[in-house]
PDB file of C-alpha atoms in Angstrom:
ATOM      1  CA  UNK A   1     131.372 126.242 113.848  1.00  0.00           C
ATOM      2  CA  UNK A   2     131.451 124.295 117.751  1.00  0.00           C
ATOM      3  CA  UNK A   3     133.998 121.546 117.579  1.00  0.00           C
ATOM      4  CA  UNK A   4     131.874 119.483 120.338  1.00  0.00           C
ATOM      5  CA  UNK A   5     128.680 118.113 118.161  1.00  0.00           C
ATOM      6  CA  UNK A   6     130.504 114.574 117.814  1.00  0.00           C
ATOM      7  CA  UNK A   7     130.548 113.834 121.222  1.00  0.00           C
ATOM      8  CA  UNK A   8     126.378 115.108 121.725  1.00  0.00           C
ATOM      9  CA  UNK A   9     123.347 114.584 120.325  1.00  0.00           C
ATOM     10  CA  UNK A  10     122.394 117.362 117.379  1.00  0.00           C
ATOM     11  CA  UNK A  11     119.355 119.210 118.167  1.00  0.00           C
ATOM     12  CA  UNK A  12     117.873 121.368 114.749  1.00  0.00           C
ATOM     13  CA  UNK A  13     119.233 124.531 117.038  1.00  0.00           C
ATOM     14  CA  UNK A  14     122.708 123.049 115.873  1.00  0.00           C
ATOM     15  CA  UNK A  15     121.821 124.289 112.285  1.00  0.00           C
ATOM     16  CA  UNK A  16     120.558 127.491 113.087  1.00  0.00           C
ATOM     17  CA  UNK A  17     122.785 130.931 112.294  1.00  0.00           C
ATOM     18  CA  UNK A  18     122.361 133.839 114.980  1.00  0.00           C
ATOM     19  CA  UNK A  19     120.659 135.927 111.700  1.00  0.00           C
ATOM     20  CA  UNK A  20     117.216 137.028 111.485  1.00  0.00           C
ATOM     21  CA  UNK A  21     115.083 135.596 108.534  1.00  0.00           C
ATOM     22  CA  UNK A  22     113.367 138.245 106.870  1.00  0.00           C
ATOM     23  CA  UNK A  23     110.465 136.557 105.423  1.00  0.00           C
ATOM     24  CA  UNK A  24     107.240 138.573 105.695  1.00  0.00           C
ATOM     25  CA  UNK A  25     104.627 137.167 108.663  1.00  0.00           C
ATOM     26  CA  UNK A  26     103.101 134.191 107.252  1.00  0.00           C
ATOM     27  CA  UNK A  27     105.564 133.172 105.041  1.00  0.00           C
ATOM     28  CA  UNK A  28     105.761 129.620 104.040  1.00  0.00           C
ATOM     29  CA  UNK A  29     109.607 129.712 104.486  1.00  0.00           C
ATOM     30  CA  UNK A  30     110.048 129.666 107.889  1.00  0.00           C
ATOM     31  CA  UNK A  31     108.537 126.143 107.960  1.00  0.00           C
ATOM     32  CA  UNK A  32     110.934 124.860 105.538  1.00  0.00           C
ATOM     33  CA  UNK A  33     113.674 126.367 106.812  1.00  0.00           C
ATOM     34  CA  UNK A  34     112.551 124.258 110.688  1.00  0.00           C
ATOM     35  CA  UNK A  35     112.340 121.468 108.271  1.00  0.00           C
ATOM     36  CA  UNK A  36     115.796 121.392 106.487  1.00  0.00           C
ATOM     37  CA  UNK A  37     117.310 121.930 110.546  1.00  0.00           C
ATOM     38  CA  UNK A  38     115.067 119.110 111.537  1.00  0.00           C
ATOM     39  CA  UNK A  39     116.267 116.873 109.185  1.00  0.00           C
ATOM     40  CA  UNK A  40     119.800 117.081 109.610  1.00  0.00           C
ATOM     41  CA  UNK A  41     119.573 116.537 113.096  1.00  0.00           C
ATOM     42  CA  UNK A  42     117.586 113.255 112.554  1.00  0.00           C
ATOM     43  CA  UNK A  43     119.968 112.554 110.597  1.00  0.00           C
ATOM     44  CA  UNK A  44     122.750 113.462 113.197  1.00  0.00           C
ATOM     45  CA  UNK A  45     124.378 115.192 110.402  1.00  0.00           C
ATOM     46  CA  UNK A  46     127.393 116.922 112.192  1.00  0.00           C
ATOM     47  CA  UNK A  47     127.277 120.982 110.784  1.00  0.00           C
ATOM     48  CA  UNK A  48     130.803 120.951 109.216  1.00  0.00           C
ATOM     49  CA  UNK A  49     129.308 117.813 106.989  1.00  0.00           C
ATOM     50  CA  UNK A  50     126.937 120.068 105.018  1.00  0.00           C
ATOM     51  CA  UNK A  51     126.044 122.307 102.791  1.00  0.00           C
ATOM     52  CA  UNK A  52     122.582 124.737 101.606  1.00  0.00           C
ATOM     53  CA  UNK A  53     123.454 126.294  97.808  1.00  0.00           C
ATOM     54  CA  UNK A  54     120.610 128.731  96.345  1.00  0.00           C
ATOM     55  CA  UNK A  55     120.034 130.950  93.835  1.00  0.00           C
ATOM     56  CA  UNK A  56     118.255 134.728  94.225  1.00  0.00           C
ATOM     57  CA  UNK A  57     114.622 134.691  95.827  1.00  0.00           C
ATOM     58  CA  UNK A  58     113.062 135.118  99.193  1.00  0.00           C
ATOM     59  CA  UNK A  59     113.225 131.322  99.738  1.00  0.00           C
ATOM     60  CA  UNK A  60     116.544 131.101  98.335  1.00  0.00           C
ATOM     61  CA  UNK A  61     117.696 133.414 101.783  1.00  0.00           C
ATOM     62  CA  UNK A  62     117.997 129.798 103.277  1.00  0.00           C
ATOM     63  CA  UNK A  63     121.492 129.458 103.672  1.00  0.00           C
ATOM     64  CA  UNK A  64     122.111 132.548 105.793  1.00  0.00           C
ATOM     65  CA  UNK A  65     119.684 131.356 108.603  1.00  0.00           C
ATOM     66  CA  UNK A  66     121.459 127.615 109.033  1.00  0.00           C
ATOM     67  CA  UNK A  67     124.986 127.151 110.671  1.00  0.00           C
ATOM     68  CA  UNK A  68     126.299 124.934 108.244  1.00  0.00           C
ATOM     69  CA  UNK A  69     128.007 125.904 105.073  1.00  0.00           C
ATOM     70  CA  UNK A  70     126.009 128.056 102.705  1.00  0.00           C
ATOM     71  CA  UNK A  71     125.986 129.821  99.301  1.00  0.00           C
ATOM     72  CA  UNK A  72     123.858 132.479  98.607  1.00  0.00           C
ATOM     73  CA  UNK A  73     124.714 131.886  94.787  1.00  0.00           C
ATOM     74  CA  UNK A  74     123.599 133.645  91.436  1.00  0.00           C
ATOM     75  CA  UNK A  75     119.579 133.791  90.374  1.00  0.00           C
ATOM     76  CA  UNK A  76     118.627 130.058  88.609  1.00  0.00           C
ATOM     77  CA  UNK A  77     122.114 128.644  89.080  1.00  0.00           C
ATOM     78  CA  UNK A  78     121.447 127.086  92.329  1.00  0.00           C
ATOM     79  CA  UNK A  79     121.393 123.099  90.938  1.00  0.00           C
ATOM     80  CA  UNK A  80     125.252 123.939  88.950  1.00  0.00           C
ATOM     81  CA  UNK A  81     127.355 125.640  91.857  1.00  0.00           C
ATOM     82  CA  UNK A  82     125.483 122.400  94.159  1.00  0.00           C
ATOM     83  CA  UNK A  83     126.175 119.696  91.955  1.00  0.00           C
ATOM     84  CA  UNK A  84     130.117 120.487  91.624  1.00  0.00           C
ATOM     85  CA  UNK A  85     130.149 121.171  94.966  1.00  0.00           C
ATOM     86  CA  UNK A  86     129.007 117.273  95.610  1.00  0.00           C
ATOM     87  CA  UNK A  87     131.478 116.400  92.692  1.00  0.00           C
ATOM     88  CA  UNK A  88     134.269 118.110  94.109  1.00  0.00           C
ATOM     89  CA  UNK A  89     133.686 117.050  98.457  1.00  0.00           C
ATOM     90  CA  UNK A  90     131.791 113.683  98.044  1.00  0.00           C
ATOM     91  CA  UNK A  91     131.979 113.183 102.069  1.00  0.00           C
ATOM     92  CA  UNK A  92     129.116 116.162 102.432  1.00  0.00           C
ATOM     93  CA  UNK A  93     124.944 116.389 102.452  1.00  0.00           C
ATOM     94  CA  UNK A  94     124.647 118.730  99.939  1.00  0.00           C
ATOM     95  CA  UNK A  95     121.026 120.037  99.724  1.00  0.00           C
ATOM     96  CA  UNK A  96     119.904 122.984  97.010  1.00  0.00           C
ATOM     97  CA  UNK A  97     117.469 125.192  97.860  1.00  0.00           C
ATOM     98  CA  UNK A  98     115.102 127.929  96.014  1.00  0.00           C
ATOM     99  CA  UNK A  99     111.780 129.063  94.914  1.00  0.00           C
ATOM    100  CA  UNK A 100     109.933 128.072  91.527  1.00  0.00           C
ATOM    101  CA  UNK A 101     110.858 131.235  89.791  1.00  0.00           C
ATOM    102  CA  UNK A 102     114.402 130.619  90.467  1.00  0.00           C
ATOM    103  CA  UNK A 103     113.940 127.143  89.915  1.00  0.00           C
ATOM    104  CA  UNK A 104     111.406 126.228  86.790  1.00  0.00           C
ATOM    105  CA  UNK A 105     112.065 129.620  84.959  1.00  0.00           C
ATOM    106  CA  UNK A 106     115.242 131.426  84.955  1.00  0.00           C
ATOM    107  CA  UNK A 107     116.973 127.661  85.888  1.00  0.00           C
ATOM    108  CA  UNK A 108     115.020 125.641  84.033  1.00  0.00           C
ATOM    109  CA  UNK A 109     117.777 124.196  82.362  1.00  0.00           C
ATOM    110  CA  UNK A 110     119.977 122.868  84.864  1.00  0.00           C
ATOM    111  CA  UNK A 111     116.934 121.382  86.470  1.00  0.00           C
ATOM    112  CA  UNK A 112     116.222 119.311  83.916  1.00  0.00           C
ATOM    113  CA  UNK A 113     120.080 118.148  83.364  1.00  0.00           C
ATOM    114  CA  UNK A 114     120.117 117.820  87.537  1.00  0.00           C
ATOM    115  CA  UNK A 115     117.604 115.257  87.120  1.00  0.00           C
ATOM    116  CA  UNK A 116     119.620 114.010  84.177  1.00  0.00           C
ATOM    117  CA  UNK A 117     122.568 113.766  85.689  1.00  0.00           C
ATOM    118  CA  UNK A 118     121.931 111.824  88.759  1.00  0.00           C
ATOM    119  CA  UNK A 119     124.356 113.628  91.504  1.00  0.00           C
ATOM    120  CA  UNK A 120     123.166 112.273  95.012  1.00  0.00           C
ATOM    121  CA  UNK A 121     122.104 115.029  96.404  1.00  0.00           C
ATOM    122  CA  UNK A 122     118.793 116.765  97.917  1.00  0.00           C
ATOM    123  CA  UNK A 123     116.819 120.194  96.095  1.00  0.00           C
ATOM    124  CA  UNK A 124     114.074 121.189  97.732  1.00  0.00           C
ATOM    125  CA  UNK A 125     111.629 124.046  96.224  1.00  0.00           C
ATOM    126  CA  UNK A 126     109.907 126.287  97.460  1.00  0.00           C
ATOM    127  CA  UNK A 127     106.475 126.582  95.337  1.00  0.00           C
ATOM    128  CA  UNK A 128     104.278 129.295  96.110  1.00  0.00           C
ATOM    129  CA  UNK A 129     103.283 129.730  92.644  1.00  0.00           C
ATOM    130  CA  UNK A 130     104.359 133.403  92.642  1.00  0.00           C
ATOM    131  CA  UNK A 131     107.770 135.763  92.419  1.00  0.00           C
ATOM    132  CA  UNK A 132     107.332 137.006  95.779  1.00  0.00           C
ATOM    133  CA  UNK A 133     110.881 138.558  96.404  1.00  0.00           C
ATOM    134  CA  UNK A 134     109.776 141.232  92.663  1.00  0.00           C
ATOM    135  CA  UNK A 135     106.107 141.886  94.385  1.00  0.00           C
ATOM    136  CA  UNK A 136     103.898 139.351  92.659  1.00  0.00           C
ATOM    137  CA  UNK A 137     104.604 138.123  89.511  1.00  0.00           C
ATOM    138  CA  UNK A 138     103.205 135.067  87.816  1.00  0.00           C
ATOM    139  CA  UNK A 139     106.046 132.331  87.954  1.00  0.00           C
ATOM    140  CA  UNK A 140     106.861 129.271  85.748  1.00  0.00           C
ATOM    141  CA  UNK A 141     103.976 127.384  87.812  1.00  0.00           C
ATOM    142  CA  UNK A 142     100.915 130.271  88.243  1.00  0.00           C
ATOM    143  CA  UNK A 143      97.626 128.886  87.089  1.00  0.00           C
ATOM    144  CA  UNK A 144      96.882 130.549  83.559  1.00  0.00           C
ATOM    145  CA  UNK A 145      93.302 132.650  84.738  1.00  0.00           C
ATOM    146  CA  UNK A 146      95.860 133.806  87.888  1.00  0.00           C
ATOM    147  CA  UNK A 147      94.015 137.853  87.725  1.00  0.00           C
ATOM    148  CA  UNK A 148      95.934 139.541  90.070  1.00  0.00           C
ATOM    149  CA  UNK A 149     100.001 140.124  89.018  1.00  0.00           C
ATOM    150  CA  UNK A 150      99.887 143.969  87.186  1.00  0.00           C
ATOM    151  CA  UNK A 151     102.191 142.418  84.337  1.00  0.00           C
ATOM    152  CA  UNK A 152      99.375 139.694  83.924  1.00  0.00           C
ATOM    153  CA  UNK A 153      96.373 141.706  84.367  1.00  0.00           C
ATOM    154  CA  UNK A 154      94.183 138.960  82.487  1.00  0.00           C
ATOM    155  CA  UNK A 155      95.889 136.635  83.999  1.00  0.00           C
ATOM    156  CA  UNK A 156      99.041 134.303  82.281  1.00  0.00           C
ATOM    157  CA  UNK A 157      97.056 132.535  79.878  1.00  0.00           C
ATOM    158  CA  UNK A 158      99.272 129.940  79.761  1.00  0.00           C
ATOM    159  CA  UNK A 159      99.020 126.347  81.483  1.00  0.00           C
ATOM    160  CA  UNK A 160     101.684 126.009  84.250  1.00  0.00           C
ATOM    161  CA  UNK A 161     104.761 124.290  84.501  1.00  0.00           C
ATOM    162  CA  UNK A 162     104.612 120.714  85.641  1.00  0.00           C
ATOM    163  CA  UNK A 163     107.877 119.568  87.867  1.00  0.00           C
ATOM    164  CA  UNK A 164     107.356 116.527  89.344  1.00  0.00           C
ATOM    165  CA  UNK A 165     106.240 115.681  85.862  1.00  0.00           C
ATOM    166  CA  UNK A 166     109.463 117.010  84.400  1.00  0.00           C
ATOM    167  CA  UNK A 167     111.501 115.610  87.112  1.00  0.00           C
ATOM    168  CA  UNK A 168     110.381 112.127  86.256  1.00  0.00           C
ATOM    169  CA  UNK A 169     110.331 112.489  82.571  1.00  0.00           C
ATOM    170  CA  UNK A 170     114.321 113.948  83.054  1.00  0.00           C
ATOM    171  CA  UNK A 171     115.420 110.738  85.665  1.00  0.00           C
ATOM    172  CA  UNK A 172     115.318 112.252  88.585  1.00  0.00           C
ATOM    173  CA  UNK A 173     115.605 109.304  90.992  1.00  0.00           C
ATOM    174  CA  UNK A 174     113.326 110.499  93.708  1.00  0.00           C
ATOM    175  CA  UNK A 175     109.712 112.462  93.525  1.00  0.00           C
ATOM    176  CA  UNK A 176     108.572 114.008  96.547  1.00  0.00           C
ATOM    177  CA  UNK A 177     105.769 116.597  97.267  1.00  0.00           C
ATOM    178  CA  UNK A 178     104.662 118.720 100.837  1.00  0.00           C
ATOM    179  CA  UNK A 179     103.167 121.291 102.308  1.00  0.00           C
ATOM    180  CA  UNK A 180     104.023 123.666 104.849  1.00  0.00           C
ATOM    181  CA  UNK A 181     101.696 123.445 107.554  1.00  0.00           C
ATOM    182  CA  UNK A 182     102.964 120.416 108.149  1.00  0.00           C
ATOM    183  CA  UNK A 183     106.931 120.507 108.482  1.00  0.00           C
ATOM    184  CA  UNK A 184     107.713 117.674 110.638  1.00  0.00           C
ATOM    185  CA  UNK A 185     106.093 115.678 108.001  1.00  0.00           C
ATOM    186  CA  UNK A 186     108.463 117.717 105.175  1.00  0.00           C
ATOM    187  CA  UNK A 187     111.795 117.411 107.295  1.00  0.00           C
ATOM    188  CA  UNK A 188     110.817 113.207 107.404  1.00  0.00           C
ATOM    189  CA  UNK A 189     110.051 113.875 103.070  1.00  0.00           C
ATOM    190  CA  UNK A 190     114.008 115.637 102.968  1.00  0.00           C
ATOM    191  CA  UNK A 191     115.517 112.885 105.531  1.00  0.00           C
ATOM    192  CA  UNK A 192     114.686 110.638 103.629  1.00  0.00           C
ATOM    193  CA  UNK A 193     115.448 112.399  99.765  1.00  0.00           C
ATOM    194  CA  UNK A 194     118.319 112.344 101.590  1.00  0.00           C
ATOM    195  CA  UNK A 195     119.096 108.816 102.758  1.00  0.00           C
ATOM    196  CA  UNK A 196     118.555 108.030  98.427  1.00  0.00           C
ATOM    197  CA  UNK A 197     120.859 107.696  96.490  1.00  0.00           C
ATOM    198  CA  UNK A 198     121.005 109.775  93.610  1.00  0.00           C
ATOM    199  CA  UNK A 199     119.323 113.396  93.092  1.00  0.00           C
ATOM    200  CA  UNK A 200     116.531 113.947  94.907  1.00  0.00           C
ATOM    201  CA  UNK A 201     113.751 116.626  94.240  1.00  0.00           C
ATOM    202  CA  UNK A 202     111.389 117.501  96.793  1.00  0.00           C
ATOM    203  CA  UNK A 203     108.605 120.310  95.977  1.00  0.00           C
ATOM    204  CA  UNK A 204     107.288 121.687  98.947  1.00  0.00           C
ATOM    205  CA  UNK A 205     103.601 124.057  98.928  1.00  0.00           C
ATOM    206  CA  UNK A 206     105.204 126.901 100.393  1.00  0.00           C
ATOM    207  CA  UNK A 207     102.270 129.633 100.237  1.00  0.00           C
ATOM    208  CA  UNK A 208     103.305 133.560 100.021  1.00  0.00           C
ATOM    209  CA  UNK A 209     100.674 135.108 102.184  1.00  0.00           C
ATOM    210  CA  UNK A 210     101.624 138.696 101.553  1.00  0.00           C
ATOM    211  CA  UNK A 211     100.844 138.008  97.121  1.00  0.00           C
ATOM    212  CA  UNK A 212      98.895 135.685  96.915  1.00  0.00           C
ATOM    213  CA  UNK A 213      96.503 135.517 100.019  1.00  0.00           C
ATOM    214  CA  UNK A 214      94.254 132.737  98.519  1.00  0.00           C
ATOM    215  CA  UNK A 215      97.389 129.878  99.267  1.00  0.00           C
ATOM    216  CA  UNK A 216      95.461 130.410 102.970  1.00  0.00           C
ATOM    217  CA  UNK A 217      93.301 127.139 101.502  1.00  0.00           C
ATOM    218  CA  UNK A 218      96.041 125.312 100.375  1.00  0.00           C
ATOM    219  CA  UNK A 219      96.023 123.388 104.230  1.00  0.00           C
ATOM    220  CA  UNK A 220      92.094 122.760 103.341  1.00  0.00           C
ATOM    221  CA  UNK A 221      92.608 120.723 100.179  1.00  0.00           C
ATOM    222  CA  UNK A 222      95.999 119.300 100.905  1.00  0.00           C
ATOM    223  CA  UNK A 223      95.998 115.325 101.722  1.00  0.00           C
ATOM    224  CA  UNK A 224      98.318 112.638 101.461  1.00  0.00           C
ATOM    225  CA  UNK A 225      98.273 110.831  97.776  1.00  0.00           C
ATOM    226  CA  UNK A 226      96.335 108.346  98.231  1.00  0.00           C
ATOM    227  CA  UNK A 227      98.931 105.544  96.935  1.00  0.00           C
ATOM    228  CA  UNK A 228     101.981 103.638  97.732  1.00  0.00           C
ATOM    229  CA  UNK A 229     105.468 105.041  95.802  1.00  0.00           C
ATOM    230  CA  UNK A 230     106.295 103.518  92.644  1.00  0.00           C
ATOM    231  CA  UNK A 231     109.399 102.219  91.595  1.00  0.00           C
ATOM    232  CA  UNK A 232     107.914 102.512  87.723  1.00  0.00           C
ATOM    233  CA  UNK A 233     108.302 105.688  86.213  1.00  0.00           C
ATOM    234  CA  UNK A 234     105.410 104.036  83.978  1.00  0.00           C
ATOM    235  CA  UNK A 235     103.438 104.177  86.826  1.00  0.00           C
ATOM    236  CA  UNK A 236     104.651 107.213  87.909  1.00  0.00           C
ATOM    237  CA  UNK A 237     104.128 109.315  85.000  1.00  0.00           C
ATOM    238  CA  UNK A 238     100.492 107.997  84.885  1.00  0.00           C
ATOM    239  CA  UNK A 239     100.444 109.312  88.267  1.00  0.00           C
ATOM    240  CA  UNK A 240     101.618 112.627  87.909  1.00  0.00           C
ATOM    241  CA  UNK A 241      99.397 113.250  84.626  1.00  0.00           C
ATOM    242  CA  UNK A 242      96.341 112.864  86.469  1.00  0.00           C
ATOM    243  CA  UNK A 243      97.906 114.348  89.932  1.00  0.00           C
ATOM    244  CA  UNK A 244      95.689 118.163  90.827  1.00  0.00           C
ATOM    245  CA  UNK A 245      99.165 119.458  92.958  1.00  0.00           C
ATOM    246  CA  UNK A 246      97.961 118.364  95.938  1.00  0.00           C
ATOM    247  CA  UNK A 247      98.890 114.548  96.430  1.00  0.00           C
ATOM    248  CA  UNK A 248     101.455 114.471  99.590  1.00  0.00           C
ATOM    249  CA  UNK A 249     104.635 112.062  99.686  1.00  0.00           C
ATOM    250  CA  UNK A 250     107.067 110.305  98.120  1.00  0.00           C
ATOM    251  CA  UNK A 251     105.498 109.911  94.265  1.00  0.00           C
ATOM    252  CA  UNK A 252     108.754 108.070  93.145  1.00  0.00           C
ATOM    253  CA  UNK A 253     111.616 106.385  94.095  1.00  0.00           C
ATOM    254  CA  UNK A 254     113.770 105.184  91.304  1.00  0.00           C
ATOM    255  CA  UNK A 255     116.863 102.529  91.820  1.00  0.00           C
ATOM    256  CA  UNK A 256     119.297 104.814  89.375  1.00  0.00           C
ATOM    257  CA  UNK A 257     123.222 104.657  90.133  1.00  0.00           C
ATOM    258  CA  UNK A 258     124.152 107.688  90.674  1.00  0.00           C
ATOM    259  CA  UNK A 259     126.575 109.923  88.594  1.00  0.00           C
ATOM    260  CA  UNK A 260     129.962 110.377  89.909  1.00  0.00           C
ATOM    261  CA  UNK A 261     132.594 111.015  87.889  1.00  0.00           C
ATOM    262  CA  UNK A 262     136.484 110.445  88.210  1.00  0.00           C
ATOM    263  CA  UNK A 263     137.784 113.441  89.890  1.00  0.00           C
ATOM    264  CA  UNK A 264     141.252 111.894  90.278  1.00  0.00           C
ATOM    265  CA  UNK A 265     143.847 113.780  88.860  1.00  0.00           C
ATOM    266  CA  UNK A 266     145.323 112.761  85.322  1.00  0.00           C
ATOM    267  CA  UNK A 267     148.185 115.207  85.214  1.00  0.00           C
ATOM    268  CA  UNK A 268     150.493 117.772  87.031  1.00  0.00           C
ATOM    269  CA  UNK A 269     150.030 121.173  86.184  1.00  0.00           C
ATOM    270  CA  UNK A 270     152.917 121.068  84.612  1.00  0.00           C
ATOM    271  CA  UNK A 271     151.863 118.864  81.991  1.00  0.00           C
ATOM    272  CA  UNK A 272     148.714 120.524  81.578  1.00  0.00           C
ATOM    273  CA  UNK A 273     150.547 124.272  80.543  1.00  0.00           C
ATOM    274  CA  UNK A 274     152.691 122.394  78.779  1.00  0.00           C
ATOM    275  CA  UNK A 275     149.579 121.611  76.231  1.00  0.00           C
ATOM    276  CA  UNK A 276     149.303 125.642  75.934  1.00  0.00           C
ATOM    277  CA  UNK A 277     152.772 126.013  74.787  1.00  0.00           C
ATOM    278  CA  UNK A 278     152.797 127.580  71.188  1.00  0.00           C
TER     279      UNK A 278
END
């Protein structure tokens, strides 16, 4: 890691590793990687003061493609690892990144409690409404009549998970949605989420053109949200419950105080050992 970054203006290249991404051509995750590096550069955060934590999945390869500290962890476990890191090192800018399967299915319980706990960090979910790495199964956000998945030939048949509404109900302090077709806008959302105190959640619509080529059409239907961000949970709930999934922007900004546990040592190792002596 360079030691001269404190003396010059940082650029997105300062946050990229030499590892070439293995994503499919046209994958939206390329754009999210670019947005993260642009946001960090805009904020001027030195690479040694940032960390990206992920679980498993196509999008969870993000840490390897950056030059900041990173952890590519277990499936669905990005959030507890990221929260632990932030609590232990509050000086770091911590970003958790992953996909809809990793975050809303296997990691669904952690998602609820990360929103509720409100530790000051940012969670980016690249939502393509499919399990791409395992070749195209329905995910929690797949619509009920999607029939191209081999495991669900008649479609999943159940309503999709609503991540933004669940985040609001669980206590998330900052809720936004972006689209990979506009990486500069997503970069601004990420930067705003990092600046906002508390847990910030950003859903990024990231088409999987390999297993869901119809998602190329998303660029024709996404639009800026027709309303300004609100800090009123009741108003935000009404908006989100009538949302069609394609309104972009910051949709809720709360003012809950971030959770900062007391991490000061309350006993020495010798004192702790004494508690277990039988």
